XYZ file of N, CA and C in Angstrom:
858
model
N 8.876 -25.435 15.121
C 8.043 -24.690 15.235
C 8.887 -23.526 13.624
N 7.793 -23.261 13.085
C 8.627 -22.793 11.730
C 8.345 -21.440 11.894
N 9.872 -20.480 11.998
C 9.536 -18.997 11.986
C 9.041 -18.332 10.883
N 7.690 -17.307 11.444
C 6.515 -17.077 10.544
C 6.504 -15.672 10.626
N 6.314 -15.069 9.832
C 6.086 -13.009 9.882
C 4.696 -12.996 9.872
N 4.877 -11.962 11.354
C 3.741 -12.184 12.235
C 2.974 -10.844 11.468
N 3.679 -10.343 10.615
C 2.725 -9.134 9.727
C 1.640 -10.635 8.553
N 1.569 -11.915 8.762
C 1.122 -12.817 7.533
C 0.612 -13.770 8.177
N 1.191 -13.437 9.074
C -0.325 -15.019 9.557
C -0.073 -13.846 10.858
N -1.500 -14.926 11.284
C -2.260 -14.435 12.699
C -2.140 -15.034 13.428
N -0.844 -15.131 14.770
C -0.533 -16.271 15.497
C -0.393 -14.882 17.008
N -0.290 -15.203 17.578
C 0.312 -14.581 19.474
C -0.016 -15.526 20.599
N 1.103 -15.235 20.994
C 1.213 -16.186 22.682
C -0.404 -17.351 23.529
N -1.812 -15.884 22.282
C -2.831 -16.073 24.148
C -3.359 -17.465 22.471
N -3.698 -16.623 20.945
C -5.056 -16.702 19.748
C -3.807 -16.694 18.465
N -4.573 -18.041 17.886
C -4.359 -18.307 16.482
C -4.629 -18.428 15.237
N -4.474 -18.180 14.671
C -5.714 -19.060 12.902
C -5.547 -20.097 12.981
N -6.788 -20.728 12.503
C -6.304 -22.245 13.364
C -5.875 -23.287 11.811
N -5.650 -22.686 10.939
C -4.856 -22.903 9.452
C -2.924 -23.478 10.716
N -3.063 -22.158 11.493
C -1.165 -22.020 11.559
C -0.873 -23.677 13.347
N -2.234 -24.328 13.391
C -1.760 -25.050 14.180
C -0.908 -26.107 14.303
N -0.072 -26.267 15.109
C 1.233 -27.331 14.492
C 2.363 -26.656 14.082
N 3.002 -25.421 12.900
C 2.779 -24.648 13.127
C 3.545 -23.388 13.886
N 1.941 -22.642 15.428
C 2.873 -21.852 15.735
C 2.834 -22.303 17.661
N 3.203 -21.959 18.144
C 2.345 -22.654 19.692
C 1.174 -21.230 19.862
N 0.256 -21.763 20.163
C -0.935 -20.348 20.716
C -1.502 -21.391 22.208
N -2.127 -20.695 22.862
C -2.986 -21.272 23.834
C -4.172 -22.041 23.696
N -4.963 -21.311 22.499
C -5.939 -21.553 21.393
C -5.937 -20.837 20.146
N -6.234 -21.810 19.083
C -7.089 -21.290 18.507
C -7.403 -21.442 17.158
N -8.658 -20.485 16.506
C -9.700 -20.797 16.102
C -10.050 -20.477 14.332
N -10.477 -20.414 13.238
C -10.885 -19.823 12.865
C -12.013 -18.667 12.255
N -10.317 -18.194 10.794
C -11.007 -16.251 11.072
C -13.177 -16.403 11.123
N -13.284 -15.706 10.768
C -14.582 -14.820 10.135
C -15.109 -14.701 8.622
N -15.266 -14.981 8.155
C -14.868 -14.335 6.941
C -16.300 -12.776 7.098
N -15.668 -11.703 7.215
C -16.301 -9.767 6.513
C -15.693 -9.466 5.893
N -16.408 -7.724 5.506
C -16.021 -7.312 4.969
C -15.739 -5.839 5.548
N -15.247 -4.878 4.934
C -14.286 -3.677 5.126
C -15.663 -2.820 4.806
N -16.721 -2.134 5.698
C -18.503 -1.939 5.104
C -18.038 0.429 5.060
N -16.376 0.301 6.012
C -15.907 2.123 6.141
C -15.090 2.533 4.076
N -14.553 3.368 4.104
C -14.143 4.200 3.529
C -12.822 3.383 2.997
N -12.229 3.339 3.933
C -10.658 3.568 3.825
C -10.501 2.513 5.745
N -9.491 1.606 5.872
C -10.528 1.748 7.668
C -8.701 1.219 7.790
N -7.756 1.813 8.886
C -6.874 1.802 8.879
C -6.033 0.350 10.415
N -5.234 0.020 9.643
C -4.132 -1.671 10.094
C -3.893 -1.233 11.377
N -3.872 -1.751 12.736
C -2.932 -0.788 13.674
C -2.008 -2.254 14.338
N -0.863 -1.374 15.058
C -0.234 -2.434 15.563
C -0.985 -3.278 16.636
N -1.138 -2.446 17.252
C -2.579 -2.953 19.669
C -3.811 -2.199 19.133
N -4.951 -3.165 19.527
C -5.623 -2.285 19.446
C -6.216 -1.476 20.024
N -5.774 -0.181 20.190
C -5.490 1.138 20.607
C -5.799 1.978 20.012
N -6.545 3.374 20.029
C -6.782 4.407 18.616
C -5.376 5.256 18.707
N -4.274 4.627 19.704
C -2.655 5.709 19.476
C -1.775 5.032 18.939
N -2.394 3.266 18.799
C -0.930 2.821 18.318
C -1.203 3.166 16.696
N 0.485 2.897 16.401
C 0.893 2.764 15.376
C -0.055 1.823 14.185
N -0.341 2.939 12.985
C -1.000 1.858 11.183
C 0.009 0.871 11.108
N 0.346 0.472 10.548
C 0.794 -0.819 9.515
C 0.077 -0.555 7.956
N -1.152 -1.199 8.027
C -1.092 -0.456 6.170
C -3.203 -0.387 6.956
N -3.808 -0.360 5.457
C -4.938 -0.244 5.611
C -5.412 -1.314 5.061
N -7.568 -1.077 4.621
C -7.577 -2.175 4.281
C -8.790 -0.430 3.698
N -9.599 -0.621 2.549
C -10.094 -0.186 1.081
C -11.316 -0.786 1.579
N -12.912 -0.097 1.541
C -13.860 -0.187 0.975
C -14.265 -1.725 0.295
N -15.459 -3.026 0.915
C -15.068 -3.785 0.162
C -14.270 -5.069 0.040
N -12.479 -4.910 0.675
C -11.812 -5.315 1.247
C -12.477 -6.669 2.005
N -12.013 -7.684 1.619
C -12.576 -9.352 2.944
C -12.101 -9.402 3.755
N -12.096 -9.848 5.195
C -10.853 -10.137 5.949
C -11.867 -11.639 6.865
N -10.648 -11.852 7.276
C -10.933 -13.070 8.347
C -10.573 -12.351 10.178
N -12.243 -12.878 10.951
C -11.506 -11.841 12.336
C -11.857 -13.209 13.286
N -10.491 -13.143 13.766
C -9.970 -14.116 14.934
C -10.132 -13.781 16.527
N -10.846 -12.425 16.777
C -11.062 -11.631 17.803
C -11.836 -10.229 17.625
N -12.366 -10.542 18.630
C -13.705 -9.622 18.005
C -13.894 -8.935 19.900
N -13.393 -8.379 20.999
C -13.742 -7.295 22.304
C -12.211 -6.933 22.507
N -13.724 -5.845 23.556
C -13.518 -3.973 23.715
C -13.055 -3.313 22.714
N -14.941 -3.011 21.846
C -14.764 -2.302 20.039
C -13.529 -2.677 19.620
N -12.256 -3.973 19.406
C -11.382 -3.712 18.378
C -11.327 -5.102 17.602
N -10.745 -5.655 16.756
C -11.352 -7.061 15.533
C -9.535 -7.413 15.322
N -9.762 -8.467 15.819
C -8.077 -8.852 15.528
C -8.185 -9.032 13.795
N -8.048 -9.037 12.927
C -8.023 -9.306 11.638
C -7.526 -9.417 10.537
N -6.917 -11.145 9.468
C -6.820 -10.582 8.357
C -6.715 -10.152 7.502
N -6.637 -9.527 6.194
C -7.108 -8.922 5.179
C -6.926 -10.039 4.004
N -7.853 -11.105 3.371
C -7.545 -11.458 2.340
C -6.902 -11.596 1.591
N -6.883 -10.365 1.074
C -6.008 -10.396 -0.268
C -4.439 -10.193 -0.419
N -3.281 -9.162 0.808
C -2.789 -9.611 0.985
C -2.044 -10.307 1.627
N -2.532 -10.559 2.820
C -2.691 -10.887 4.446
C -1.666 -10.391 5.418
N -2.124 -8.847 5.231
C -1.966 -8.859 6.420
C -2.601 -8.831 7.399
N -2.083 -8.483 8.914
C -2.594 -8.636 10.151
C -2.738 -7.323 11.199
N -3.948 -6.832 11.306
C -3.863 -6.329 12.509
C -5.231 -5.563 12.806
N -5.288 -4.598 14.050
C -6.312 -4.326 14.490
C -6.861 -2.832 14.107
N -8.259 -3.803 13.818
C -9.365 -2.383 13.647
C -10.145 -2.579 14.259
N -10.598 -0.916 14.062
C -11.694 -0.344 15.236
C -13.464 -2.205 14.152
N -14.125 -2.395 15.469
C -15.547 -3.413 14.926
C -15.397 -2.610 14.151
N -16.134 -1.549 14.249
C -17.026 -0.535 13.621
C -16.964 -0.766 12.179
N -15.702 -0.630 11.560
C -15.534 -1.216 10.325
C -15.685 -2.087 9.414
N -16.254 -2.916 10.034
C -16.124 -4.647 8.612
C -17.744 -4.489 9.716
N -18.526 -5.421 8.127
C -19.163 -5.601 8.146
C -20.184 -6.966 7.319
N -21.162 -7.476 7.026
C -21.004 -8.946 6.398
C -20.903 -9.423 4.491
N -20.280 -10.074 4.681
C -19.945 -10.896 3.257
C -22.209 -10.975 2.830
N -21.948 -10.674 1.738
C -23.478 -10.678 1.422
C -23.591 -10.626 -0.389
N -23.574 -10.148 -1.062
C -23.224 -10.205 -1.722
C -21.984 -9.711 -2.643
N -21.468 -10.590 -3.628
C -20.176 -10.503 -4.205
C -20.442 -8.950 -5.208
N -19.303 -8.495 -5.307
C -18.466 -7.277 -5.548
C -18.624 -7.670 -7.107
N -19.323 -6.791 -8.122
C -19.229 -6.826 -9.328
C -18.934 -5.226 -10.261
N -18.030 -4.154 -9.320
C -17.347 -3.640 -10.190
C -15.811 -3.336 -8.806
N -15.439 -2.383 -9.587
C -14.119 -1.732 -8.785
C -13.999 -0.942 -9.460
N -13.849 0.605 -8.093
C -14.016 2.694 -8.058
C -11.777 2.475 -9.417
N -11.808 2.305 -9.908
C -10.486 2.411 -11.189
C -10.247 4.011 -11.221
N -10.575 5.084 -10.278
C -9.973 6.454 -10.291
C -9.855 6.872 -9.431
N -8.266 7.635 -9.366
C -8.149 7.856 -7.207
C -9.333 7.799 -6.323
N -10.151 8.627 -7.010
C -11.274 9.002 -5.316
C -12.326 9.392 -6.037
N -13.200 8.990 -5.630
C -15.020 9.294 -6.798
C -15.758 9.951 -5.097
N -17.186 9.769 -5.590
C -17.968 10.141 -4.345
C -19.042 9.026 -4.857
N -19.346 9.080 -2.708
C -20.525 7.983 -3.583
C -21.744 8.914 -2.862
N -23.034 9.633 -3.581
C -24.820 9.713 -3.220
C -25.533 9.237 -3.093
N -26.726 9.516 -1.514
C -26.912 9.209 -1.124
C -28.203 9.037 -3.063
N -28.373 9.379 -3.655
C -29.359 8.889 -5.114
C -27.780 9.346 -5.973
N -28.946 9.361 -7.179
C -28.161 9.702 -8.718
C -28.468 11.094 -8.758
N -27.671 11.763 -8.417
C -28.220 13.374 -9.106
C -26.971 13.725 -7.970
N -25.818 14.340 -8.487
C -24.756 15.087 -8.669
C -24.654 16.181 -7.185
N -25.564 16.828 -7.738
C -26.241 17.798 -6.092
C -26.566 17.751 -5.251
N -26.305 16.482 -4.924
C -27.095 15.816 -3.991
C -26.020 15.900 -2.491
N -26.092 16.034 -1.573
C -25.106 15.933 0.034
C -24.016 14.613 -0.560
N -22.853 14.596 -0.348
C -22.074 13.030 -0.750
C -22.119 12.676 0.320
N -22.502 11.799 0.325
C -22.008 10.790 1.346
C -21.344 9.582 2.224
N -19.892 9.198 1.505
C -18.674 9.370 1.652
C -17.780 9.343 0.182
N -16.272 8.882 0.418
C -15.815 8.631 -0.922
C -15.506 7.665 -0.733
N -14.400 6.867 -1.580
C -14.192 5.668 -2.015
C -13.323 6.174 -2.745
N -11.773 5.294 -2.598
C -10.787 4.814 -3.122
C -10.315 4.521 -4.626
N -10.523 4.733 -5.166
C -9.897 3.411 -6.600
C -8.961 2.084 -5.206
N -9.859 0.477 -6.539
C -9.521 0.097 -4.949
C -11.004 -0.189 -4.958
N -11.434 0.046 -4.047
C -12.989 -0.093 -3.280
C -14.215 -1.104 -4.269
N -14.336 -2.317 -3.189
C -15.525 -2.550 -4.597
C -16.485 -2.840 -3.923
N -17.315 -2.543 -4.949
C -18.894 -2.290 -5.203
C -19.398 -3.359 -5.566
N -20.706 -3.721 -5.340
C -22.008 -4.331 -6.217
C -22.876 -3.069 -6.296
N -22.780 -3.551 -7.891
C -24.439 -2.517 -9.152
C -25.213 -3.228 -8.605
N -26.414 -2.815 -8.999
C -27.835 -3.416 -8.993
C -28.217 -2.890 -10.134
N -27.453 -1.684 -10.225
C -28.639 -1.402 -11.104
C -28.053 0.001 -11.614
N -29.665 0.750 -12.788
C -28.274 2.463 -12.918
C -29.615 3.390 -13.468
N -28.794 4.469 -13.633
C -29.570 5.423 -13.603
C -28.589 6.043 -14.273
N -30.399 7.389 -15.057
C -29.418 8.653 -14.859
C -30.104 9.680 -14.928
N -28.963 11.168 -15.039
C -29.592 12.785 -14.437
C -29.156 13.282 -15.185
N -29.397 13.851 -15.862
C -29.717 14.808 -16.733
C -27.973 15.128 -17.305
N -28.071 13.506 -18.222
C -26.678 13.308 -19.260
C -25.941 12.768 -17.975
N -26.204 12.176 -17.116
C -25.065 11.768 -16.307
C -25.522 10.621 -15.500
N -24.988 9.161 -15.850
C -25.002 7.840 -15.551
C -24.542 7.942 -14.617
N -25.016 6.758 -13.679
C -24.605 7.043 -12.430
C -25.319 5.381 -12.526
N -24.263 4.040 -11.547
C -24.948 3.294 -11.097
C -25.091 2.606 -9.327
N -26.016 2.554 -8.721
C -26.958 2.661 -8.164
C -26.229 1.046 -7.770
N -26.377 1.411 -5.634
C -26.055 -0.105 -5.648
C -27.375 -0.298 -4.257
N -27.466 -1.779 -3.654
C -28.910 -1.980 -3.024
C -29.502 -1.059 -2.332
N -28.481 -0.009 -1.739
C -28.694 0.778 -0.537
C -29.124 1.692 -1.575
N -29.298 2.013 -2.535
C -29.608 3.565 -3.294
C -29.098 4.129 -3.378
N -27.707 2.926 -2.349
C -27.055 4.673 -3.010
C -25.977 4.703 -4.045
N -25.377 6.037 -4.777
C -25.196 5.778 -6.330
C -23.861 6.470 -5.789
N -23.306 6.055 -7.703
C -22.536 6.566 -8.046
C -21.725 7.055 -9.856
N -20.245 7.612 -9.750
C -20.331 7.616 -11.025
C -20.200 6.556 -11.971
N -20.690 6.579 -12.812
C -20.818 5.068 -14.308
C -19.443 5.007 -14.590
N -18.714 6.181 -14.659
C -17.571 5.741 -15.272
C -16.322 6.113 -14.328
N -16.659 5.518 -13.358
C -16.101 5.834 -12.490
C -15.315 4.814 -11.794
N -16.848 3.165 -12.031
C -16.124 2.343 -12.662
C -16.048 0.873 -13.524
N -15.065 -0.053 -13.373
C -14.876 -0.713 -14.198
C -15.421 -2.498 -14.172
N -15.834 -3.125 -14.652
C -16.055 -4.326 -13.729
C -15.052 -5.101 -13.520
N -15.573 -5.622 -12.378
C -14.523 -6.856 -10.899
C -13.810 -7.479 -12.188
N -12.517 -8.022 -12.087
C -12.463 -9.181 -13.053
C -11.414 -7.649 -13.459
N -11.666 -6.199 -14.920
C -11.529 -6.005 -15.553
C -10.246 -5.451 -15.538
N -9.039 -5.507 -15.780
C -8.122 -5.300 -15.797
C -6.882 -3.760 -16.609
N -6.650 -2.723 -15.746
C -5.714 -1.751 -16.426
C -4.742 -2.729 -17.697
N -3.652 -1.959 -18.362
C -3.039 -2.837 -19.577
C -1.551 -2.185 -19.209
N -0.992 -1.796 -17.809
C 0.081 -0.351 -17.209
C 0.269 0.019 -16.811
N 0.445 -1.049 -15.075
C 0.357 -0.461 -13.615
C 1.252 1.183 -13.317
N 2.415 1.088 -14.581
C 2.939 2.489 -14.086
C 1.937 3.504 -14.183
N 0.642 3.463 -15.504
C -0.219 4.492 -15.954
C -0.789 5.307 -14.568
N -1.128 3.959 -13.748
C -2.279 3.499 -12.835
C -1.376 4.235 -11.176
N -0.548 4.323 -11.346
C 0.642 5.012 -10.841
C 0.733 6.505 -11.075
N 1.653 6.895 -11.863
C 1.090 8.132 -12.698
C 0.103 8.436 -12.293
N -1.863 8.565 -12.001
C -2.328 8.768 -12.288
C -2.852 9.713 -10.862
N -1.623 8.758 -9.247
C -1.724 9.547 -8.059
C -1.228 10.563 -8.121
N -0.454 11.166 -8.647
C 0.876 12.927 -8.765
C 0.304 13.465 -8.859
N 0.772 13.640 -7.202
C -0.032 15.262 -6.825
C -0.440 14.486 -5.086
N -0.819 12.716 -5.600
C -1.780 12.507 -4.470
C -0.980 12.980 -2.025
N -1.328 12.804 -0.841
C -0.080 12.947 -0.601
C 0.265 11.763 0.429
N 1.731 12.120 1.159
C 1.998 10.838 1.122
C 1.391 11.102 2.845
N 1.279 9.005 3.178
C 0.699 9.595 4.388
C 1.314 7.254 4.697
N 2.275 7.612 5.907
C 2.452 6.711 6.137
C 1.188 5.381 6.382
N 1.362 4.256 5.918
C 0.845 3.234 6.171
C -0.822 2.988 4.758
N -0.026 4.479 4.161
C -1.713 4.066 3.300
C -1.771 3.887 1.877
N -2.799 3.193 1.638
C -2.602 2.520 0.324
C -3.953 2.992 -0.714
N -4.468 4.493 -0.496
C -5.767 4.002 -1.092
C -5.405 5.853 -1.228
N -6.275 5.880 -2.266
C -6.454 7.436 -2.923
C -6.165 8.828 -2.137
N -6.416 8.648 -0.572
C -6.944 9.929 -0.024
C -5.449 10.231 0.474
N -4.566 9.170 0.273
C -3.134 9.429 0.967
C -2.775 7.717 1.052
N -0.798 7.761 1.003
C -0.161 6.301 0.059
C 1.104 6.900 0.294
N 2.012 5.486 0.930
C 3.026 5.539 1.109
C 3.307 4.711 -0.305
N 5.095 4.633 0.141
C 5.724 4.336 -1.603
C 5.018 2.861 -1.665
N 5.736 1.556 -0.880
C 4.807 -0.181 -1.262
C 3.221 0.221 -1.067
N 2.416 1.081 -1.066
C 1.305 1.284 -1.386
C 1.152 1.685 -2.281
N 1.814 2.424 -3.681
C 2.101 3.089 -4.533
C 1.839 1.518 -6.087
N 2.927 1.356 -5.165
C 3.085 -0.572 -5.773
C 2.097 -1.328 -6.051
N 2.218 -1.944 -4.335
C 0.955 -2.373 -4.458
C -0.412 -2.356 -4.475
N -0.786 -1.117 -5.156
C -2.511 -0.557 -5.560
C -2.429 -0.940 -7.369
N -1.157 -0.574 -6.853
C -1.020 -0.192 -8.991
C -0.445 -1.500 -9.782
N -0.095 -2.385 -9.308
C -0.251 -3.372 -9.457
C -1.094 -4.407 -9.474
N -1.553 -3.576 -8.742
C -3.370 -4.386 -8.089
C -4.392 -4.012 -8.962
N -4.559 -3.236 -9.959
C -4.921 -2.587 -10.367
C -4.917 -3.174 -11.805
N -3.833 -3.288 -11.584
C -3.318 -3.868 -13.600
C -3.307 -5.821 -13.555
N -4.534 -5.869 -12.513
C -3.822 -7.966 -12.435
C -2.819 -8.730 -11.575
N -2.744 -7.761 -10.933
C -1.253 -8.999 -9.753
C -1.436 -8.314 -8.657
N -1.843 -9.337 -7.639
C -1.288 -8.841 -6.082
C -0.236 -9.232 -5.444
N 0.689 -7.923 -4.958
C 1.492 -8.096 -4.671
C 1.540 -8.376 -3.318
N 2.742 -8.217 -2.117
C 2.846 -8.550 -0.687
C 3.187 -6.999 -0.352
N 2.945 -6.355 0.714
C 2.643 -4.951 1.301
C 3.374 -4.016 1.985
N 4.597 -4.625 2.010
C 5.961 -3.807 2.746
C 6.754 -3.177 1.810
N 7.728 -2.814 1.455
C 8.544 -2.648 0.240
C 10.007 -3.614 1.131
N 9.969 -4.253 1.990
C 11.173 -5.470 2.355
C 10.190 -7.067 1.291
N 9.008 -6.888 2.036
C 8.616 -8.356 0.951
C 8.487 -7.935 -0.375
N 7.917 -6.694 -0.941
C 8.144 -6.709 -2.416
C 9.401 -6.770 -2.875
N 10.595 -6.074 -2.198
C 12.167 -6.427 -2.254
C 12.607 -7.835 -3.405
N 11.744 -8.920 -2.310
C 12.326 -10.045 -1.736
C 11.411 -10.795 -2.545
N 9.685 -10.785 -3.405
C 9.199 -11.436 -4.348
C 8.558 -10.709 -6.023
N 8.552 -10.288 -6.285
C 7.945 -9.468 -7.283
C 9.160 -9.829 -8.241
N 8.210 -9.928 -9.983
C 9.513 -10.384 -10.052
C 10.211 -11.169 -10.051
N 11.737 -10.669 -10.519
C 12.907 -10.804 -10.761
C 13.927 -9.848 -10.002
N 15.082 -10.258 -10.329
C 16.828 -9.342 -10.201
C 16.754 -8.784 -10.804
N 17.099 -7.711 -11.604
C 17.508 -6.872 -11.584
C 19.158 -5.865 -11.455
N 20.156 -6.148 -13.094
C 20.865 -5.495 -12.694
C 20.922 -4.024 -13.342
N 20.965 -3.343 -12.958
C 20.529 -1.996 -13.412
C 21.277 -1.314 -13.876
N 22.973 -2.416 -13.874
C 24.355 -1.559 -15.397
C 25.022 -1.016 -15.012
N 26.072 -1.096 -15.885
C 26.454 0.169 -15.601
C 26.080 2.381 -15.622
N 25.894 2.930 -14.462
C 25.813 4.064 -14.327
C 23.557 4.126 -14.963
N 23.826 2.893 -14.010
C 21.382 2.858 -14.092
C 21.467 2.379 -15.745
N 21.944 2.504 -16.899
C 21.316 2.121 -17.921
C 20.476 1.223 -18.069
N 20.243 0.318 -18.097
C 20.165 -1.225 -17.842
C 18.133 -1.057 -17.850
N 17.676 0.084 -17.004
C 16.820 -0.089 -16.563
C 15.558 0.487 -17.661
N 14.425 0.542 -17.132
C 13.302 0.154 -17.798
C 11.876 0.542 -17.314
N 10.624 1.587 -17.468
C 9.695 1.496 -17.632
C 9.629 -0.205 -16.927
N 8.529 0.969 -15.833
C 8.262 -0.353 -14.724
C 8.968 -1.148 -13.683
N 10.005 -0.528 -13.424
C 11.113 -1.821 -13.295
C 10.956 -0.668 -12.106
N 11.609 -2.113 -10.940
C 10.988 -1.040 -8.999
C 13.070 -0.746 -8.531
N 12.980 -0.431 -7.908
C 14.460 0.096 -7.183
C 14.389 0.574 -5.622
N 14.675 0.047 -4.578
C 14.615 -0.355 -3.259
C 15.507 0.407 -2.783
N 15.504 0.415 -1.407
C 16.403 1.030 -0.415
C 15.698 0.221 1.026
N 16.257 0.716 1.765
C 16.121 0.497 2.786
C 14.692 1.255 3.862
N 13.584 0.308 2.849
C 12.237 1.084 3.796
C 11.798 1.409 2.767
N 11.692 2.065 1.162
C 11.474 2.403 0.337
C 11.564 1.841 -1.070
N 10.755 2.042 -2.237
C 10.542 1.668 -3.036
C 9.934 2.771 -4.422
N 10.171 2.473 -5.524
C 10.108 3.693 -6.838
C 10.064 2.813 -7.783
N 9.030 2.807 -8.789
C 8.705 3.123 -9.921
C 9.219 4.245 -11.528
N 10.304 2.910 -12.093
C 10.949 3.672 -13.010
C 9.663 4.074 -14.704
N 9.132 4.915 -14.221
C 8.172 5.645 -15.667
C 9.596 5.334 -16.951
N 10.724 5.593 -16.788
C 10.958 5.399 -18.457
C 12.635 4.674 -18.035
N 13.265 5.237 -18.495
C 15.190 4.794 -18.557
C 15.826 6.107 -17.578
N 15.464 6.741 -17.069
C 15.675 7.849 -16.404
C 15.534 7.677 -14.738
N 14.351 8.488 -14.886
C 12.902 8.920 -14.585
C 11.568 8.278 -13.587
N 12.014 7.716 -12.091
C 10.988 7.687 -11.200
C 9.821 8.217 -10.674
N 8.720 7.080 -10.410
C 7.082 8.754 -9.171
C 7.740 6.935 -8.450
N 7.275 7.976 -6.975
C 7.742 7.117 -5.729
C 5.942 8.180 -5.102
N 6.296 8.145 -4.179
C 4.612 8.206 -2.990
C 6.672 8.480 -2.056
N 6.921 9.469 -1.153
C 7.759 9.707 -0.215
C 7.243 11.287 0.518
N 8.762 11.280 1.365
C 7.858 12.334 2.741
C 9.347 13.425 2.813
N 9.897 12.946 1.503
C 10.965 14.311 0.989
C 9.316 15.315 0.171
N 8.752 14.477 -0.325
C 7.552 16.641 -1.089
C 6.589 15.844 0.271
N 6.717 14.945 1.277
C 5.080 14.373 0.981
C 3.869 14.450 0.077
N 4.107 14.169 -0.560
C 3.343 13.931 -2.907
C 3.913 12.997 -3.269
N 3.086 11.970 -4.219
C 3.513 11.169 -4.833
C 4.016 12.536 -6.354
N 5.802 11.613 -6.465
C 6.287 12.637 -7.618
C 6.908 11.917 -8.126
N 7.997 13.036 -9.810
C 8.229 12.665 -9.808
C 9.773 12.344 -10.066
N 11.161 12.290 -9.601
C 11.830 12.353 -9.578
C 13.665 11.336 -10.325
N 14.461 12.023 -10.972
C 15.920 11.596 -11.883
C 15.370 11.136 -10.804
N 16.355 8.799 -11.520
C 16.745 7.970 -10.330
C 17.858 8.946 -10.238
N 19.257 8.887 -10.549
C 20.165 9.273 -10.600
C 19.800 10.912 -9.450
N 19.058 11.182 -8.955
C 19.322 12.575 -8.322
C 18.639 12.083 -6.890
N 17.746 10.967 -7.708
C 16.577 10.220 -5.764
C 18.105 9.599 -5.001
N 19.011 8.338 -5.786
C 20.046 8.299 -5.256
C 21.067 8.871 -4.793
N 21.933 10.674 -5.233
C 22.287 11.383 -4.705
C 21.734 11.515 -3.672
N 20.862 12.242 -3.600
C 19.543 13.233 -2.631
C 19.179 12.138 -0.969
N 18.849 10.231 -1.812
C 18.836 9.380 -0.252
C 19.924 8.920 0.000
N 21.197 8.688 -0.723
C 22.337 8.501 -0.317
C 23.368 8.771 0.483
N 22.541 10.661 0.259
C 23.405 11.299 1.895
C 22.423 10.173 3.275
N 21.987 10.592 3.276
C 20.387 9.942 4.889
C 21.184 8.547 5.025
N 20.248 7.448 3.821
C 20.583 6.324 3.468
C 20.912 5.686 3.514
N 21.756 6.194 2.438
C 22.273 4.995 1.749
C 21.552 4.739 0.462
N 22.498 4.225 -0.327
C 22.341 3.776 -1.810
C 21.339 2.661 -2.018
N 20.439 2.560 -3.318
C 19.745 1.129 -3.575
C 20.270 0.101 -2.805
N 19.188 -0.240 -2.650
C 19.802 -1.786 -2.060
C 19.362 -3.258 -2.825
N 18.530 -2.786 -4.217
C 18.359 -3.529 -4.918
C 17.453 -3.454 -5.716
N 16.947 -3.979 -7.761
C 15.872 -3.520 -8.524
C 15.524 -4.960 -8.701
N 14.591 -4.759 -9.504
C 14.207 -5.874 -9.977
C 12.437 -5.423 -11.295
N 11.700 -6.503 -12.002
C 11.885 -6.176 -13.138
C 10.492 -7.105 -12.918
N 9.444 -6.493 -12.567
C 8.224 -7.284 -12.679
C 8.072 -7.530 -13.732
């Protein structure tokens, strides 16, 4: 049997994705049931327990495959990046209408109707997918309407399929966002989550964790003497960490030092991080 990364392939000793039959050993193989994330942010956990660690998250409108639904927990795989984990089964809904728009600002509000004075129904992160069925205007503010009657600020959405020109600019819009281990949203995000979401908004789906990104995004890069070969958009990797260069000498990253998405000089970061974790392990140019 070929070795498989359990983060990206749904298999256990008792149950596995039917697409892996002949490649992994399991007592039973099942086809995944299509479903869609129906809450603002869903935590994907390592185990079906509320105290289990969060590996990553899925956003409103993300499509998933469900391989098991038992005792309040669903074992799923996110279709966009392939990540496997356990979610509370209450975060899942059916796939009905295809999404028409994507939230294009770090955070926005969902209202019960087209009026910003209404109590907020929910909050959505950049990258969330919605199906717009109508439009309305109240006191000069334009709203996008969903089939549920709920409303979003129209200017906070972009048509599905439209992409940002510069993924670094997307990442920069998250400056000041709290650091959250496993986070992938405008409410809390980690280093590789920032890379993934920013690139997603620029039309490029990449893998989730920093080790996956270090092995798969773009091409390896020689930073040159004293890092003189770096430019905007390049990625710098440490063991378990990644940062995005905003120019030849400055980077942006979600980090546990400031507990925010923040800017930092590359040389300063190398010195600071090296004291505890060693130097950069690689550089890549997307």
